[in-house]
mmCIF file with all atom_site columns, C-alpha atoms in Angstrom:
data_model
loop_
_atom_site.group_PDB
_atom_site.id
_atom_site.type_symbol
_atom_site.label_atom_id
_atom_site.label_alt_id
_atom_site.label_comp_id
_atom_site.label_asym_id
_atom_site.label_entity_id
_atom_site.label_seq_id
_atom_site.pdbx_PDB_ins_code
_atom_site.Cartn_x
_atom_site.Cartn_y
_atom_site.Cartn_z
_atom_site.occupancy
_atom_site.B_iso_or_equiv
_atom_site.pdbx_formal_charge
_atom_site.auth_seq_id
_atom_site.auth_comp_id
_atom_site.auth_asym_id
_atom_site.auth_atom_id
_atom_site.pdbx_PDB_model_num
ATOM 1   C CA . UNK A 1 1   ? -0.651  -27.403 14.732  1.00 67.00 ? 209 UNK A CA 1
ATOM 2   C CA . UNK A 1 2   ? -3.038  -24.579 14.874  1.00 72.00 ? 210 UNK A CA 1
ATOM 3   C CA . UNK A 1 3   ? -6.274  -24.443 16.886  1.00 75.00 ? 211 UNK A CA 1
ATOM 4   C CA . UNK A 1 4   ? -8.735  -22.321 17.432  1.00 78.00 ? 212 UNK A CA 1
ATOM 5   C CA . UNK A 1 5   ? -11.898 -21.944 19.910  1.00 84.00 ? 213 UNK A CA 1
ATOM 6   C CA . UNK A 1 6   ? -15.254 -21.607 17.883  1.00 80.00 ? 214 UNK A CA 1
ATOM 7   C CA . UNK A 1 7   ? -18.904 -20.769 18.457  1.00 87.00 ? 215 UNK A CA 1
ATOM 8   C CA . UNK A 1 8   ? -21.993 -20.158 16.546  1.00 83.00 ? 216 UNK A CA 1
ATOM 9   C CA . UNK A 1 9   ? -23.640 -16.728 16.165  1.00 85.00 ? 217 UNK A CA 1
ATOM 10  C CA . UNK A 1 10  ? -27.721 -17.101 16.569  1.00 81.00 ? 218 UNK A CA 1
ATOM 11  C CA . UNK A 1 11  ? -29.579 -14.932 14.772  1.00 74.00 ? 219 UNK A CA 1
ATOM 12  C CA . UNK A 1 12  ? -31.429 -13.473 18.029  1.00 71.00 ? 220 UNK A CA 1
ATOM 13  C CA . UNK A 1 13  ? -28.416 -12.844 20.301  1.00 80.00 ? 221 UNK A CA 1
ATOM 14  C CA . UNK A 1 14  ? -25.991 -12.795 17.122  1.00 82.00 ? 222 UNK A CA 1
ATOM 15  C CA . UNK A 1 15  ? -25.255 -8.883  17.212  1.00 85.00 ? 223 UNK A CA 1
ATOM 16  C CA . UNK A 1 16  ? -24.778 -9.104  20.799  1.00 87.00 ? 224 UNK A CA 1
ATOM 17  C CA . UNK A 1 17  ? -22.157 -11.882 20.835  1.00 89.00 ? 225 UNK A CA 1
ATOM 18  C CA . UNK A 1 18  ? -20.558 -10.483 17.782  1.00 89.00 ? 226 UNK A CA 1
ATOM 19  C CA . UNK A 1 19  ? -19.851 -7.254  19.410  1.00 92.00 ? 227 UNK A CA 1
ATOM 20  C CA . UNK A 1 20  ? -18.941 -8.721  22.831  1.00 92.00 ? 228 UNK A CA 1
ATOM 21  C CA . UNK A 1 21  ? -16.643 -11.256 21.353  1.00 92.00 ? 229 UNK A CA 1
ATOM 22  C CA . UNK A 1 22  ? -14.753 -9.049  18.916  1.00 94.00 ? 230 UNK A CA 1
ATOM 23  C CA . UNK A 1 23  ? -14.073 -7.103  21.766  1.00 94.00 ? 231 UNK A CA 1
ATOM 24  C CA . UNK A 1 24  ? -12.631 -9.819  23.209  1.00 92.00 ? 232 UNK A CA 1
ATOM 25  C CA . UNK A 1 25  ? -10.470 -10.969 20.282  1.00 92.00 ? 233 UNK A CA 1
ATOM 26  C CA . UNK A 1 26  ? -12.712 -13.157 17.975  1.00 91.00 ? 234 UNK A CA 1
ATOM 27  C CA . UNK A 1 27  ? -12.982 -12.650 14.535  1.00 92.00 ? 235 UNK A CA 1
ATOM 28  C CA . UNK A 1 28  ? -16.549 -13.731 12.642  1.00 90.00 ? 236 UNK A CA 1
ATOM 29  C CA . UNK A 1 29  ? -16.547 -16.132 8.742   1.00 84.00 ? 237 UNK A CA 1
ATOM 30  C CA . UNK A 1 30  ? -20.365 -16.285 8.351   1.00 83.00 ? 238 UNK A CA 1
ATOM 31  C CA . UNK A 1 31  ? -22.449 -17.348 11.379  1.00 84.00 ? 239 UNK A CA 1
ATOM 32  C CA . UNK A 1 32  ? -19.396 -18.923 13.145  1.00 84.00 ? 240 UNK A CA 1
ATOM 33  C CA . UNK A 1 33  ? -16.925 -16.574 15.264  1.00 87.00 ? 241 UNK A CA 1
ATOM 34  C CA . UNK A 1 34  ? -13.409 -18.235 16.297  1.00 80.00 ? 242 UNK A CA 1
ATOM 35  C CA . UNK A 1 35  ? -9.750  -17.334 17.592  1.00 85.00 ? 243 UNK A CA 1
ATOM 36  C CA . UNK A 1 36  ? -6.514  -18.925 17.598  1.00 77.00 ? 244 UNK A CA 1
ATOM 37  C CA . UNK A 1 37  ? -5.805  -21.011 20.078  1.00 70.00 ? 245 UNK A CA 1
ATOM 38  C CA . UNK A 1 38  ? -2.460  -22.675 19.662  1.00 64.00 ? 246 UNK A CA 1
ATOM 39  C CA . UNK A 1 39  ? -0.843  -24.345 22.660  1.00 69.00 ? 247 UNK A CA 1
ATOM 40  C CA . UNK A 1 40  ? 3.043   -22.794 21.959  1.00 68.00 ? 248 UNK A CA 1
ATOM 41  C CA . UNK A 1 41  ? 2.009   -19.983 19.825  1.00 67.00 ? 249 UNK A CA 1
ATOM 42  C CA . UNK A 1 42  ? 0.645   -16.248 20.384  1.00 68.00 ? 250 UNK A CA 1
ATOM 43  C CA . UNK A 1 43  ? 1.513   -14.444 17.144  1.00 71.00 ? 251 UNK A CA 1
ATOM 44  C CA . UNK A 1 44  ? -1.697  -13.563 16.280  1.00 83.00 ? 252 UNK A CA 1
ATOM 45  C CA . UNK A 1 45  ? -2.863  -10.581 17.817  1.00 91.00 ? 253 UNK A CA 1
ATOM 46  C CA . UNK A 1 46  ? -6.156  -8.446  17.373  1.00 95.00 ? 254 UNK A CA 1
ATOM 47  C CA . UNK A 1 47  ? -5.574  -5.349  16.134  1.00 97.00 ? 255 UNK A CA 1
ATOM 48  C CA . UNK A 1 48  ? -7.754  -1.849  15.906  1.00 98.00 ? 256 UNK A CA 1
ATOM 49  C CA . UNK A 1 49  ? -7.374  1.489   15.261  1.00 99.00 ? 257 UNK A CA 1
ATOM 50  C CA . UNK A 1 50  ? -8.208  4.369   17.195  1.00 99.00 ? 258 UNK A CA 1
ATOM 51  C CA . UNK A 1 51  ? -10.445 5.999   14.524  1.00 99.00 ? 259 UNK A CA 1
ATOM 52  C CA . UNK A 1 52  ? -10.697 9.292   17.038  1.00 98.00 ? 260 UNK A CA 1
ATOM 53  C CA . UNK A 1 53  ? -6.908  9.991   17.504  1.00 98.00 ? 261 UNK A CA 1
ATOM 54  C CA . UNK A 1 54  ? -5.930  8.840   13.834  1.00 98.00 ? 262 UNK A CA 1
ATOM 55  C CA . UNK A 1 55  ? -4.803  11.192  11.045  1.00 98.00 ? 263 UNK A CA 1
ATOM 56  C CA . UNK A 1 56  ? -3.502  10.577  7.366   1.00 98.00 ? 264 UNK A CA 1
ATOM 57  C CA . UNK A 1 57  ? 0.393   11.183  6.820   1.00 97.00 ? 265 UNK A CA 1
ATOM 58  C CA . UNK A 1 58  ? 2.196   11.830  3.360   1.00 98.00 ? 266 UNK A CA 1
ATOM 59  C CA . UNK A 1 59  ? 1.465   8.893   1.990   1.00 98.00 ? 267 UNK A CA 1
ATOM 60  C CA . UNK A 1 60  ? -1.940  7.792   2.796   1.00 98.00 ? 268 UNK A CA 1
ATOM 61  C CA . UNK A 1 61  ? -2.934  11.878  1.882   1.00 98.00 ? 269 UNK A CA 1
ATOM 62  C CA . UNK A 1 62  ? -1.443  10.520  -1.507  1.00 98.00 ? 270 UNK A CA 1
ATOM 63  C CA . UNK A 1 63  ? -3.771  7.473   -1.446  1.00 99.00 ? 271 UNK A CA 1
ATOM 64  C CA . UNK A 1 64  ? -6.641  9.356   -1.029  1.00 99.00 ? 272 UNK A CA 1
ATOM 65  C CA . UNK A 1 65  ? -5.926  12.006  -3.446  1.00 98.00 ? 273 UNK A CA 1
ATOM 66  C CA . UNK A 1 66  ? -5.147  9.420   -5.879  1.00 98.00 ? 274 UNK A CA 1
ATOM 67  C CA . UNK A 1 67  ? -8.959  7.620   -5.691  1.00 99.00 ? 275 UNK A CA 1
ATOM 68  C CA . UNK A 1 68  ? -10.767 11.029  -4.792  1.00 98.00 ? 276 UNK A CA 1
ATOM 69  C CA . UNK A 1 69  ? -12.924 10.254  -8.345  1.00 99.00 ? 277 UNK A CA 1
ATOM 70  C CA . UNK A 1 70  ? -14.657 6.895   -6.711  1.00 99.00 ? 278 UNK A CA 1
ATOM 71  C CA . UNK A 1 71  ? -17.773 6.399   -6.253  1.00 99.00 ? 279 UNK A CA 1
ATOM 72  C CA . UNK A 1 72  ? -18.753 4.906   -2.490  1.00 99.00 ? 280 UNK A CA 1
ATOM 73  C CA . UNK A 1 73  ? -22.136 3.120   -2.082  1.00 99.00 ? 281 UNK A CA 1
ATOM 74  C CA . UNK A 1 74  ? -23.063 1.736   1.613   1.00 98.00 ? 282 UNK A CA 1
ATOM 75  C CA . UNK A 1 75  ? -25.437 -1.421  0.837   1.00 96.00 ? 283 UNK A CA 1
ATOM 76  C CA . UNK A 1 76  ? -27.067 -3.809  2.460   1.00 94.00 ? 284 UNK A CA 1
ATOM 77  C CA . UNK A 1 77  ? -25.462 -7.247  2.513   1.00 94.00 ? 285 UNK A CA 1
ATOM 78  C CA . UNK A 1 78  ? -26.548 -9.256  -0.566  1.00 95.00 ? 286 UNK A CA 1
ATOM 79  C CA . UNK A 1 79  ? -24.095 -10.783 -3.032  1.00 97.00 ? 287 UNK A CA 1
ATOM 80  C CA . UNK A 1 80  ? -24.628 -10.179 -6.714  1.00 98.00 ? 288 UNK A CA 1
ATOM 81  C CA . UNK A 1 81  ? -22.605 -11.721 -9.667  1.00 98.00 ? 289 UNK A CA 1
ATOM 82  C CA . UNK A 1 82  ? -20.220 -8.338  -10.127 1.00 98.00 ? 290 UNK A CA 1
ATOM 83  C CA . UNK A 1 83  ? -19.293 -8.888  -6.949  1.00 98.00 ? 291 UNK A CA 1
ATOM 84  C CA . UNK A 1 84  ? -18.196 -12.513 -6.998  1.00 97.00 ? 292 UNK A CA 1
ATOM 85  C CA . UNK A 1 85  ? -16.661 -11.904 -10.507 1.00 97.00 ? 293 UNK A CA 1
ATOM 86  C CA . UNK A 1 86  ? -14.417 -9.364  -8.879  1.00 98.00 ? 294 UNK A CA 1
ATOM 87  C CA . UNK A 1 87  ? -13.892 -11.798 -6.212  1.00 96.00 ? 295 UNK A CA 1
ATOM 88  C CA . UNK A 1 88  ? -12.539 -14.417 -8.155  1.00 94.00 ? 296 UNK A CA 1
ATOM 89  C CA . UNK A 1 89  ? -10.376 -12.041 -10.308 1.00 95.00 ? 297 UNK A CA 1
ATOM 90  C CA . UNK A 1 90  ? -8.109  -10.767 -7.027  1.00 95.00 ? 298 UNK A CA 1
ATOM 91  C CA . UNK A 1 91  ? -8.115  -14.568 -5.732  1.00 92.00 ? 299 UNK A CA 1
ATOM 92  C CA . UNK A 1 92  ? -6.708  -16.106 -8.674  1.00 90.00 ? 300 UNK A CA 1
ATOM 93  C CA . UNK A 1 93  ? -4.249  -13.091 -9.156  1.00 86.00 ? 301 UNK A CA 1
ATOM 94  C CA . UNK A 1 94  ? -3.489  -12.691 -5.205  1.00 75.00 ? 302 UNK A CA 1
ATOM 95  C CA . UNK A 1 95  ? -4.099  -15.829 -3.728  1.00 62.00 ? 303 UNK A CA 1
ATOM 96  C CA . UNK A 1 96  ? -4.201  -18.573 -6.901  1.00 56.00 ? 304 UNK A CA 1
ATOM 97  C CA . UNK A 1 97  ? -3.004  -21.293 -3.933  1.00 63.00 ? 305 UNK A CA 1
ATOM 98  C CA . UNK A 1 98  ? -5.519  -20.548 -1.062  1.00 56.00 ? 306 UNK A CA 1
ATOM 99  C CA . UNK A 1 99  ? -8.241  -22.352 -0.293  1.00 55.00 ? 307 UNK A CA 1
ATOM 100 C CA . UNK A 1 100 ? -10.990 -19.913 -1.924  1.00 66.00 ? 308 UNK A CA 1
ATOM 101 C CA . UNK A 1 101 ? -10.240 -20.028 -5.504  1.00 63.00 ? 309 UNK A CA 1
ATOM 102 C CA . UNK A 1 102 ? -12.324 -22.786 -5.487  1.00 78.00 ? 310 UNK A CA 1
ATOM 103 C CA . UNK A 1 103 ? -15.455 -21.113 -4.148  1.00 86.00 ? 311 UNK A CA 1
ATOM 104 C CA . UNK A 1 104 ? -18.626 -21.118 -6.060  1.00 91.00 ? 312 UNK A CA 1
ATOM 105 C CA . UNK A 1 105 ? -21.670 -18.344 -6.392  1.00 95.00 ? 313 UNK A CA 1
ATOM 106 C CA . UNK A 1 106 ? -23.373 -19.951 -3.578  1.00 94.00 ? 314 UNK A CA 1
ATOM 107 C CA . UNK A 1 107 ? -20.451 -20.019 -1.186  1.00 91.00 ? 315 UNK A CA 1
ATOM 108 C CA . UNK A 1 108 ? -20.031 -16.671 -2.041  1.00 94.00 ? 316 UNK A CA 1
ATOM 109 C CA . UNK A 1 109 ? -23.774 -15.657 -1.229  1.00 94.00 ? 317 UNK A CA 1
ATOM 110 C CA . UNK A 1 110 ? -23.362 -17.739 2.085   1.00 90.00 ? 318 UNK A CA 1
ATOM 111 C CA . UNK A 1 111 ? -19.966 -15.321 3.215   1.00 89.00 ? 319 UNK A CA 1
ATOM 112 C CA . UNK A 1 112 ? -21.934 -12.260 2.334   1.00 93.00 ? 320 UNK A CA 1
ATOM 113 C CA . UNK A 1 113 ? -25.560 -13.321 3.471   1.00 91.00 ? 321 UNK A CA 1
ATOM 114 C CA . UNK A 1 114 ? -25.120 -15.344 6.327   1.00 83.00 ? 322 UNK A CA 1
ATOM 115 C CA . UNK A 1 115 ? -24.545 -12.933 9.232   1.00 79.00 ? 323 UNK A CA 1
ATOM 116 C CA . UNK A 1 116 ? -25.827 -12.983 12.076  1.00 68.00 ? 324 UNK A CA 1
ATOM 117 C CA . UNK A 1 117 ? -24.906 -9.355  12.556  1.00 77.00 ? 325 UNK A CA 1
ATOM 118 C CA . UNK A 1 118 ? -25.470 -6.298  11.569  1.00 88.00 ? 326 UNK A CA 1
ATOM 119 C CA . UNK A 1 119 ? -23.205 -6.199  8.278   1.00 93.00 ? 327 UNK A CA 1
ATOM 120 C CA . UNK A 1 120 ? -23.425 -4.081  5.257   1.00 96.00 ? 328 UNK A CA 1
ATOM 121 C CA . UNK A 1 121 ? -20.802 -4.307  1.900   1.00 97.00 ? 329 UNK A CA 1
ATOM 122 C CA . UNK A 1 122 ? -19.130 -1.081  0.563   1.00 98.00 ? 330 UNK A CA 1
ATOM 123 C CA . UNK A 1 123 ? -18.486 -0.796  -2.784  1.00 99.00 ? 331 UNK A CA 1
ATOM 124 C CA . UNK A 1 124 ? -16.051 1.274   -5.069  1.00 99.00 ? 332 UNK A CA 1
ATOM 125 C CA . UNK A 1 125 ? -16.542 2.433   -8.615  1.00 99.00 ? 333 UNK A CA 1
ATOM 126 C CA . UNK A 1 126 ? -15.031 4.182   -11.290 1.00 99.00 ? 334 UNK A CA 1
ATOM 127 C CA . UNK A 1 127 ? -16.690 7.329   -12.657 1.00 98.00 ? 335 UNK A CA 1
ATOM 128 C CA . UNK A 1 128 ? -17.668 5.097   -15.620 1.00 98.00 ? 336 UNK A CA 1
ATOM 129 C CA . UNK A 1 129 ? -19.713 2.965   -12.861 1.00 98.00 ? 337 UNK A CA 1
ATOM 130 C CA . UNK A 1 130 ? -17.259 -0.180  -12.875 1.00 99.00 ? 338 UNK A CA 1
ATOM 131 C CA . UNK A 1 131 ? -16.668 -1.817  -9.262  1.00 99.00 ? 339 UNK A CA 1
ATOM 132 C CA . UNK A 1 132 ? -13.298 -2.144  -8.496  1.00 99.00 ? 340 UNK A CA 1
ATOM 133 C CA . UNK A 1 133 ? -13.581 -3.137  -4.770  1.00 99.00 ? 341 UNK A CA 1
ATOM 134 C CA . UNK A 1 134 ? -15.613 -4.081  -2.433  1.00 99.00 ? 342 UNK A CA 1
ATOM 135 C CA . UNK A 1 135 ? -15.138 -4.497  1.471   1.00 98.00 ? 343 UNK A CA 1
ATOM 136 C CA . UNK A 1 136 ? -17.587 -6.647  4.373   1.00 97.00 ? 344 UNK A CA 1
ATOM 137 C CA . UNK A 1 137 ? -17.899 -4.630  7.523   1.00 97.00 ? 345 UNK A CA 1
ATOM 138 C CA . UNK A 1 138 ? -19.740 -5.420  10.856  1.00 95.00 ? 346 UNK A CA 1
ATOM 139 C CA . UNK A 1 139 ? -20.904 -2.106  13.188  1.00 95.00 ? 347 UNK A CA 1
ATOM 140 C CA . UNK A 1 140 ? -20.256 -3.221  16.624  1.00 95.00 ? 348 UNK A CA 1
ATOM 141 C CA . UNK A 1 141 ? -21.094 -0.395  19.434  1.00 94.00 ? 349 UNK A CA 1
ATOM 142 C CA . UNK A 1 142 ? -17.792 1.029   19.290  1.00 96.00 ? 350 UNK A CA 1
ATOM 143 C CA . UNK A 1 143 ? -16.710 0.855   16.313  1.00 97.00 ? 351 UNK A CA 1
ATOM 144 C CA . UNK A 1 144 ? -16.601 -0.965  12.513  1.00 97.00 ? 352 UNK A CA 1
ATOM 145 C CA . UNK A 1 145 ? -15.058 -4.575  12.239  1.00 97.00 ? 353 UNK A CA 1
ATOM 146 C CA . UNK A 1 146 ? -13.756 -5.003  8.746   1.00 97.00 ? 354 UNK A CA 1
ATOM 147 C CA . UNK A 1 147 ? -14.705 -9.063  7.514   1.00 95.00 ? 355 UNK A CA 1
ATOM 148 C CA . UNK A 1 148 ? -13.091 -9.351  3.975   1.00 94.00 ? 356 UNK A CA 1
ATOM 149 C CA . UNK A 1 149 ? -12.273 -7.123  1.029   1.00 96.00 ? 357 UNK A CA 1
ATOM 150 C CA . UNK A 1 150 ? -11.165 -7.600  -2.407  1.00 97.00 ? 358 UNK A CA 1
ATOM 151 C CA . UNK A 1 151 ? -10.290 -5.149  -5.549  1.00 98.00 ? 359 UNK A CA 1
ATOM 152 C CA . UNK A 1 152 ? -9.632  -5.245  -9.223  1.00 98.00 ? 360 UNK A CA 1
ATOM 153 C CA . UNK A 1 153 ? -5.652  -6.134  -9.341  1.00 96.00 ? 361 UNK A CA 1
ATOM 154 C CA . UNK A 1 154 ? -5.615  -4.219  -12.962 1.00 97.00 ? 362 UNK A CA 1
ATOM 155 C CA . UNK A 1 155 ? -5.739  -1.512  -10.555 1.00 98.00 ? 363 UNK A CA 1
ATOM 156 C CA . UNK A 1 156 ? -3.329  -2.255  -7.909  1.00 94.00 ? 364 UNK A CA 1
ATOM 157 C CA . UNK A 1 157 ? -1.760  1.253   -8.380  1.00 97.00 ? 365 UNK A CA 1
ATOM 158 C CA . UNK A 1 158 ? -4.318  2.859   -6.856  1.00 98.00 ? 366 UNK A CA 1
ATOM 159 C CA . UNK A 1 159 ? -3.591  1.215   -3.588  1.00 97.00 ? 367 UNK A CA 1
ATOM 160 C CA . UNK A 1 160 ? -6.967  -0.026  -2.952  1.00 98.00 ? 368 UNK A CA 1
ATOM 161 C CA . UNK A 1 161 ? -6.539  -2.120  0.218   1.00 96.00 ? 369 UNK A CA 1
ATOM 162 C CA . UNK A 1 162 ? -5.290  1.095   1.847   1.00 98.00 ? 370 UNK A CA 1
ATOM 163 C CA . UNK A 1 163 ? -7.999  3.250   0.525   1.00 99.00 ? 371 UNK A CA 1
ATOM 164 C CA . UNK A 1 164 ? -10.723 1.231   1.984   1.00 99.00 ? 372 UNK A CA 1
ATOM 165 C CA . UNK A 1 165 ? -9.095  1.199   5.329   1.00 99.00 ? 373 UNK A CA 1
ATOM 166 C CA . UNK A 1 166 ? -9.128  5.058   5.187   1.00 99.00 ? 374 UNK A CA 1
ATOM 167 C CA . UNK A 1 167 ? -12.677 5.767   4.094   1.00 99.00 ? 375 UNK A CA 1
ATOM 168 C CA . UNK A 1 168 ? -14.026 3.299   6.719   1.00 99.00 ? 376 UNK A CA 1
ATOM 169 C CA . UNK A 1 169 ? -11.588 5.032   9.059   1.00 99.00 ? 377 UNK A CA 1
ATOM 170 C CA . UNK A 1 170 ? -13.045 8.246   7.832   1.00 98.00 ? 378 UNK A CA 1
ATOM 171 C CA . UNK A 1 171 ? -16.518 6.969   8.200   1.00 98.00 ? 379 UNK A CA 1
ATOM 172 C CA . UNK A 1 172 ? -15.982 5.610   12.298  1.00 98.00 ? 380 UNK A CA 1
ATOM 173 C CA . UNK A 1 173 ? -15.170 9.411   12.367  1.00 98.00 ? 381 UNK A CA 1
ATOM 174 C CA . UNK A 1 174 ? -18.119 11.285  10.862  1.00 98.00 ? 382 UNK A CA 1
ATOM 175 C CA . UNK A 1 175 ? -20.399 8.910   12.739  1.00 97.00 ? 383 UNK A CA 1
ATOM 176 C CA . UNK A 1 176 ? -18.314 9.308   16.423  1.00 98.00 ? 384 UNK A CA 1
ATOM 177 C CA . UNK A 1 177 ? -16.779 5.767   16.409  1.00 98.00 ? 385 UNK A CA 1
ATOM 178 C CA . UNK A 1 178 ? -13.964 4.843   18.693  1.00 98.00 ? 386 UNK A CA 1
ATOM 179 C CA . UNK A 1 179 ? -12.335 2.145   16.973  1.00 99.00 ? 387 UNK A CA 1
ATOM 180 C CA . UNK A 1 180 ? -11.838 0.026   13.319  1.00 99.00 ? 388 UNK A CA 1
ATOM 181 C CA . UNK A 1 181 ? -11.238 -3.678  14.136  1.00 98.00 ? 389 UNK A CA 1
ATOM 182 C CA . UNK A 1 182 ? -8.517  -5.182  11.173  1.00 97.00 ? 390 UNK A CA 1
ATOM 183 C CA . UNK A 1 183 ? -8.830  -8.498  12.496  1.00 94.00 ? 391 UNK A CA 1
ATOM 184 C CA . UNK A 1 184 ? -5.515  -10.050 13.185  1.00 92.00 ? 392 UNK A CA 1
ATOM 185 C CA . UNK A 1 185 ? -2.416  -9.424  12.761  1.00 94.00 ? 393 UNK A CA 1
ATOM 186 C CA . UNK A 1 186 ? 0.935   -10.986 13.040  1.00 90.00 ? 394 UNK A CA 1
ATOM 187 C CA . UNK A 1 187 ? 3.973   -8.865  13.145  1.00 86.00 ? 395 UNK A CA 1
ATOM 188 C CA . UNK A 1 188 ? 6.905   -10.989 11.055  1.00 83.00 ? 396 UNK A CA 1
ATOM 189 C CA . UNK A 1 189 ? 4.024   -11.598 8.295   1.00 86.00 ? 397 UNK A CA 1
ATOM 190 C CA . UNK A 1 190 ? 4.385   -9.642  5.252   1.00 84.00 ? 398 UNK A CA 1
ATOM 191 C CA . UNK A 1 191 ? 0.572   -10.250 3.945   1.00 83.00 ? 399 UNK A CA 1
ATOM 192 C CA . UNK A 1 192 ? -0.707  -8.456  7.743   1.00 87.00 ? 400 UNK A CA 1
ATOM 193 C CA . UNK A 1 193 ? 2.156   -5.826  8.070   1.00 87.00 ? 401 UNK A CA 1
ATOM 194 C CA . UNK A 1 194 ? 0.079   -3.039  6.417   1.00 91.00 ? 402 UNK A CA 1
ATOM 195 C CA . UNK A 1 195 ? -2.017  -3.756  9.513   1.00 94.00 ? 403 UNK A CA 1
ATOM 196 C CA . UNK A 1 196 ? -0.149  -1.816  11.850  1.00 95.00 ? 404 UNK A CA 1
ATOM 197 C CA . UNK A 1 197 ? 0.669   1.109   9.570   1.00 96.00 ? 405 UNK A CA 1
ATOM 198 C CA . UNK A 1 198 ? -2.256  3.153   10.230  1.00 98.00 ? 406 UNK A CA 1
ATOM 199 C CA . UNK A 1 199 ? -1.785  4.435   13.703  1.00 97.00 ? 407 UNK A CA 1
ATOM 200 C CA . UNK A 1 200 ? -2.557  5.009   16.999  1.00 98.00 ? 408 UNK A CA 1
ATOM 201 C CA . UNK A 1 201 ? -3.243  1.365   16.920  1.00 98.00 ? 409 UNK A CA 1
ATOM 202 C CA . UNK A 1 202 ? -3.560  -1.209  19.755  1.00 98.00 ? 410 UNK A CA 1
ATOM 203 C CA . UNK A 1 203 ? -3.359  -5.107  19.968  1.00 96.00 ? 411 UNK A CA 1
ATOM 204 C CA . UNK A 1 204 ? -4.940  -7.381  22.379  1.00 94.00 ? 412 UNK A CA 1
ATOM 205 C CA . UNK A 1 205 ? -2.718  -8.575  25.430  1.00 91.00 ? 413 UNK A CA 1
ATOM 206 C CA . UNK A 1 206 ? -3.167  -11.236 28.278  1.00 88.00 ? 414 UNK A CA 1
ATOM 207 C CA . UNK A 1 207 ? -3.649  -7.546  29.945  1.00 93.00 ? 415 UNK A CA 1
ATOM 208 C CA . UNK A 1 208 ? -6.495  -6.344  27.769  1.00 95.00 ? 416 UNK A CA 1
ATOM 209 C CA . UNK A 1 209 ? -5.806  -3.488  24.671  1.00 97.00 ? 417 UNK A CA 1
ATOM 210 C CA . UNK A 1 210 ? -3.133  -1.680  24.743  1.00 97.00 ? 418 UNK A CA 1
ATOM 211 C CA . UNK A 1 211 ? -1.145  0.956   21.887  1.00 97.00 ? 419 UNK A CA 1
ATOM 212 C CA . UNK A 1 212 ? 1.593   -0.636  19.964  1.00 94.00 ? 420 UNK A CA 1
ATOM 213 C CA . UNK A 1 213 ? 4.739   0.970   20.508  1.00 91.00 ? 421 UNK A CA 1
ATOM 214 C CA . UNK A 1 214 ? 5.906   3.463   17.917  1.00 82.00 ? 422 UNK A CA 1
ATOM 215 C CA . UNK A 1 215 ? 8.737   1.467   17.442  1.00 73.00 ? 423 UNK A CA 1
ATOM 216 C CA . UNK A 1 216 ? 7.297   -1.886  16.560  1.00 70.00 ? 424 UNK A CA 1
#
């Protein structure tokens, strides 16, 4: 049965307590921040990349050649009705049996809205001005912490999970960041496998972070 250990993130010390416990392996939905805690299992492990140390091979060079025409905007958190739209397009074509398809406008505004934290949304556009993707990301003091992201599955060959996991990588770098938080990941799950593709990368152990082995 899976567990996990919860708190609440105030608005006064939320920033603080965000940052401290991501460092420490939590992982934030709205105002609440939580990690597993299952009695016989420890597959889930936090994962970040070491923005300083990381640099594109073949095929991430490809990815980013490949959306060079988009248009990135930096805004402040606030949902708007393209957004959800686009929302509910990539859950009912990616994940038609999770428990989100079923989310309304006002769930939606409460995922984007109610942070405790200091959270912005990037978005993605065509040259024509349509959004194709957006991602949630938390600054902590070391770092970015990506929350959610979704995309436009009519344009899945653009790769566009990847892509926003290299510009925010890119963007830990132009501002002197150390690290990009991916939340968890669990190595025998295809869904989180990407995860550990974009490397140096480490994962959190009883032992604190350490690099994931090139072979794993």
């Amino acid at each position: 049965m899976e567990r996990k250990i919860f708190t609440q993130l105030d608005p006064l010390d939320g920033p603080h307590l965000n940052n401290y416990l991501t460092h420490a392996g939590f992982r934030r939905s709205q105002n609440v921040i939580y990690r597993p805690a299952c009695e016989t299992c420890r597959e889930c492990r936090s994962l970040r990349v070491d923005a300083r140390a990381f640099t594109p091979g073949k095929t991430f060079r490809r990815t980013l050649n490949r959306n060079a025409d988009l248009k990135i905007a930096i805004k402040f958190a606030a949902a708007t009705d393209e957004q959800f739209d686009l929302l509910q397009r990539y859950l009912n074509h990616r994940h038609a049996d999770g428990g989100m398809t079923n989310m309304d406008f006002e769930r939606y505004e409460m995922m984007v809205e109610e942070c405790a934290s200091e959270t912005e949304i990037t978005e993605y556009r065509t040259p024509e001005g349509k959004l194709i993707a957006a991602m949630l990301v938390d600054h902590l003091t070391d770092g970015m912490s990506l929350v959610y992201s979704f995309f436009d599955p009519d344009y899945s060959d653009r790769s566009l999970g990847n892509f926003m996991v290299l510009t925010h990588l890119r963007m830990c770098q132009e501002q002197d960041m150390d690290f990009l938080y991916l939340g968890y990941w669990v190595p025998d799950s295809p869904k989180m496998s990407y995860k550990a593709r974009f490397r140096p990368c480490q994962t959190l152990t009883h032992a604190g972070w350490r690099t994931l082995p090139s072979s794993t």
